[in-house]
PDB file of C-alpha atoms in Angstrom:
ATOM      1  CA  MET A  30       0.000   0.000   0.000  1.00 84.00           C
ATOM      2  CA  GLN A  31       1.284   3.407  -0.914  1.00 89.00           C
ATOM      3  CA  PHE A  32       0.217   6.067   1.557  1.00 91.00           C
ATOM      4  CA  GLY A  33       0.993   9.733   1.621  1.00 94.00           C
ATOM      5  CA  SER A  34       0.487  13.120   0.052  1.00 95.00           C
ATOM      6  CA  PHE A  35      -0.114  13.089  -3.704  1.00 95.00           C
ATOM      7  CA  PRO A  36      -0.966  15.799  -6.229  1.00 96.00           C
ATOM      8  CA  VAL A  37      -4.753  15.852  -6.640  1.00 96.00           C
ATOM      9  CA  ARG A  38      -4.404  15.595 -10.429  1.00 95.00           C
ATOM     10  CA  ASN A  39      -2.840  12.112  -9.901  1.00 93.00           C
ATOM     11  CA  ALA A  40      -5.295  10.923  -7.244  1.00 95.00           C
ATOM     12  CA  ILE A  41      -7.930   9.095  -9.337  1.00 95.00           C
ATOM     13  CA  GLY A  42      -8.560   5.719  -7.716  1.00 93.00           C
ATOM     14  CA  GLY A  43      -6.905   6.788  -4.462  1.00 94.00           C
ATOM     15  CA  ILE A  44      -8.686   6.295  -1.142  1.00 93.00           C
ATOM     16  CA  LEU A  45      -9.075   9.404   1.008  1.00 94.00           C
ATOM     17  CA  ALA A  46      -7.143   9.158   4.261  1.00 92.00           C
ATOM     18  CA  HIS A  47      -9.082  12.038   5.846  1.00 92.00           C
ATOM     19  CA  GLY A  48     -12.421  13.693   5.267  1.00 92.00           C
ATOM     20  CA  ILE A  49     -12.384  16.884   3.199  1.00 93.00           C
ATOM     21  CA  ARG A  50     -14.619  19.926   3.440  1.00 92.00           C
ATOM     22  CA  ALA A  51     -13.980  22.736   1.005  1.00 86.00           C
ATOM     23  CA  LYS A  52     -16.432  25.152  -0.574  1.00 82.00           C
ATOM     24  CA  ASN A  53     -19.412  22.953  -1.533  1.00 86.00           C
ATOM     25  CA  LEU A  54     -17.495  19.670  -1.130  1.00 90.00           C
ATOM     26  CA  ALA A  55     -17.860  17.187   1.694  1.00 93.00           C
ATOM     27  CA  TYR A  56     -15.973  13.928   1.089  1.00 95.00           C
ATOM     28  CA  ARG A  57     -15.657  11.315   3.823  1.00 92.00           C
ATOM     29  CA  LYS A  58     -12.561   9.357   4.737  1.00 90.00           C
ATOM     30  CA  GLY A  59     -12.454   6.147   2.724  1.00 87.00           C
ATOM     31  CA  ARG A  60     -13.947   7.588  -0.460  1.00 93.00           C
ATOM     32  CA  VAL A  61     -12.410   6.215  -3.653  1.00 93.00           C
ATOM     33  CA  LEU A  62     -11.734   9.267  -5.803  1.00 96.00           C
ATOM     34  CA  SER A  63     -13.218   9.429  -9.292  1.00 96.00           C
ATOM     35  CA  GLY A  64     -12.243  11.690 -12.166  1.00 96.00           C
ATOM     36  CA  ASP A  65     -15.173  13.965 -11.318  1.00 96.00           C
ATOM     37  CA  ASP A  66     -14.018  14.124  -7.676  1.00 96.00           C
ATOM     38  CA  VAL A  67     -10.521  15.151  -8.763  1.00 96.00           C
ATOM     39  CA  ALA A  68     -11.932  17.879 -11.021  1.00 95.00           C
ATOM     40  CA  GLU A  69     -14.079  19.224  -8.150  1.00 95.00           C
ATOM     41  CA  LEU A  70     -11.119  19.184  -5.743  1.00 95.00           C
ATOM     42  CA  LEU A  71      -8.964  21.082  -8.218  1.00 95.00           C
ATOM     43  CA  GLU A  72     -11.777  23.570  -8.803  1.00 93.00           C
ATOM     44  CA  ALA A  73     -11.989  24.073  -5.026  1.00 93.00           C
ATOM     45  CA  GLY A  74      -8.307  25.026  -4.993  1.00 92.00           C
ATOM     46  CA  ILE A  75      -6.943  21.832  -3.443  1.00 93.00           C
ATOM     47  CA  SER A  76      -3.644  20.822  -5.024  1.00 93.00           C
ATOM     48  CA  ASP A  77      -2.367  18.017  -2.769  1.00 95.00           C
ATOM     49  CA  ILE A  78      -4.223  15.316  -0.881  1.00 94.00           C
ATOM     50  CA  VAL A  79      -3.408  12.441   1.485  1.00 96.00           C
ATOM     51  CA  ILE A  80      -4.547   9.141   0.006  1.00 96.00           C
ATOM     52  CA  ALA A  81      -3.877   5.425   0.121  1.00 92.00           C
ATOM     53  CA  ARG A  82      -3.156   3.552  -3.100  1.00 91.00           C
ATOM     54  CA  PRO A  83      -3.757  -0.184  -2.752  1.00 87.00           C
ATOM     55  CA  GLU A  84      -1.344  -2.544  -4.450  1.00 89.00           C
ATOM     56  CA  PRO A  85      -2.439  -5.812  -6.113  1.00 89.00           C
ATOM     57  CA  ASP A  86      -2.070  -8.035  -3.012  1.00 91.00           C
ATOM     58  CA  ASP A  87      -3.701  -5.569  -0.586  1.00 90.00           C
ATOM     59  CA  ILE A  88      -7.141  -6.077   0.918  1.00 89.00           C
ATOM     60  CA  GLY A  89      -9.470  -3.321   2.068  1.00 85.00           C
ATOM     61  CA  GLU A  90      -9.351  -2.029   5.617  1.00 85.00           C
ATOM     62  CA  ASP A  91     -12.837  -3.344   6.409  1.00 91.00           C
ATOM     63  CA  ALA A  92     -11.992  -6.851   5.187  1.00 93.00           C
ATOM     64  CA  ALA A  93      -8.769  -6.763   7.233  1.00 93.00           C
ATOM     65  CA  ALA A  94     -10.606  -5.550  10.347  1.00 94.00           C
ATOM     66  CA  ALA A  95     -13.213  -8.303   9.951  1.00 96.00           C
ATOM     67  CA  GLN A  96     -10.486 -10.959   9.682  1.00 95.00           C
ATOM     68  CA  VAL A  97      -8.656  -9.713  12.781  1.00 93.00           C
ATOM     69  CA  ALA A  98     -11.879  -9.461  14.799  1.00 94.00           C
ATOM     70  CA  LYS A  99     -12.961 -12.958  13.787  1.00 95.00           C
ATOM     71  CA  ALA A 100      -9.551 -14.340  14.807  1.00 91.00           C
ATOM     72  CA  LEU A 101      -9.754 -12.610  18.212  1.00 89.00           C
ATOM     73  CA  ALA A 102     -13.361 -13.419  19.057  1.00 91.00           C
ATOM     74  CA  GLY A 103     -13.838 -16.358  21.353  1.00 86.00           C
ATOM     75  CA  SER A 104     -16.890 -17.940  22.864  1.00 86.00           C
ATOM     76  CA  GLY A 105     -19.205 -15.368  24.360  1.00 89.00           C
ATOM     77  CA  VAL A 106     -18.169 -12.714  21.814  1.00 93.00           C
ATOM     78  CA  ARG A 107     -20.099 -11.390  18.829  1.00 96.00           C
ATOM     79  CA  VAL A 108     -18.251  -9.570  16.038  1.00 97.00           C
ATOM     80  CA  GLY A 109     -19.909  -6.416  14.705  1.00 97.00           C
ATOM     81  CA  LYS A 110     -19.904  -5.425  11.041  1.00 97.00           C
ATOM     82  CA  ALA A 111     -16.581  -3.919  10.010  1.00 95.00           C
ATOM     83  CA  PHE A 112     -16.582  -0.220   9.036  1.00 90.00           C
ATOM     84  CA  THR A 113     -13.889   2.443   8.640  1.00 83.00           C
ATOM     85  CA  GLY A 114     -11.208  -0.140   9.327  1.00 87.00           C
ATOM     86  CA  ARG A 115     -12.597  -1.442  12.602  1.00 92.00           C
ATOM     87  CA  ALA A 116     -14.908  -4.156  13.863  1.00 96.00           C
ATOM     88  CA  ASN A 117     -16.311  -3.993  17.370  1.00 96.00           C
ATOM     89  CA  LEU A 118     -16.404  -7.029  19.639  1.00 95.00           C
ATOM     90  CA  TYR A 119     -19.462  -7.422  21.870  1.00 96.00           C
ATOM     91  CA  ALA A 120     -19.874  -9.619  24.929  1.00 94.00           C
ATOM     92  CA  VAL A 121     -22.936 -11.846  24.672  1.00 94.00           C
ATOM     93  CA  ALA A 122     -22.666 -13.019  28.305  1.00 90.00           C
ATOM     94  CA  ASN A 123     -21.589 -11.545  31.608  1.00 91.00           C
ATOM     95  CA  GLY A 124     -17.970 -12.161  32.484  1.00 86.00           C
ATOM     96  CA  LEU A 125     -14.516 -10.720  32.886  1.00 87.00           C
ATOM     97  CA  LEU A 126     -12.143  -9.816  30.056  1.00 83.00           C
ATOM     98  CA  LEU A 127      -8.512 -10.631  30.704  1.00 85.00           C
ATOM     99  CA  ALA A 128      -6.477  -8.875  28.016  1.00 85.00           C
ATOM    100  CA  ASP A 129      -2.909  -9.864  27.127  1.00 89.00           C
ATOM    101  CA  ARG A 130      -1.166  -6.511  26.650  1.00 93.00           C
ATOM    102  CA  ARG A 131       1.775  -7.990  24.708  1.00 95.00           C
ATOM    103  CA  LEU A 132      -0.622  -9.694  22.292  1.00 88.00           C
ATOM    104  CA  ILE A 133      -2.604  -6.474  21.761  1.00 86.00           C
ATOM    105  CA  ASP A 134       0.603  -4.491  21.188  1.00 93.00           C
ATOM    106  CA  ALA A 135       1.816  -7.125  18.697  1.00 92.00           C
ATOM    107  CA  ILE A 136      -1.482  -6.986  16.789  1.00 84.00           C
ATOM    108  CA  ASN A 137      -1.367  -3.187  16.657  1.00 84.00           C
ATOM    109  CA  GLU A 138       2.142  -3.259  15.223  1.00 88.00           C
TER     110      GLU A 138
END
């Protein structure tokens, strides 16, 4: 995955890293930029933009979040629908969560 600041004119197909509000535009994080989007951004005076450019072997952030959540969920845990690169885990029974800090840090790396 390529991630960073790119000239707007070269951003078609890029995924917005941050939401944008400018003039009459309101684009949310995660939007895949079209040619029309790029034209509107240029018209609004935006010349550079932070985007992600997936490479052939990359998967989307929601698919990745769903896979990680499914791997972490044990009995008594329901996995919520993945969105914006996260999937919430919900307890379906009363109990106590004992978290392994080293494991969580390793996953976050």
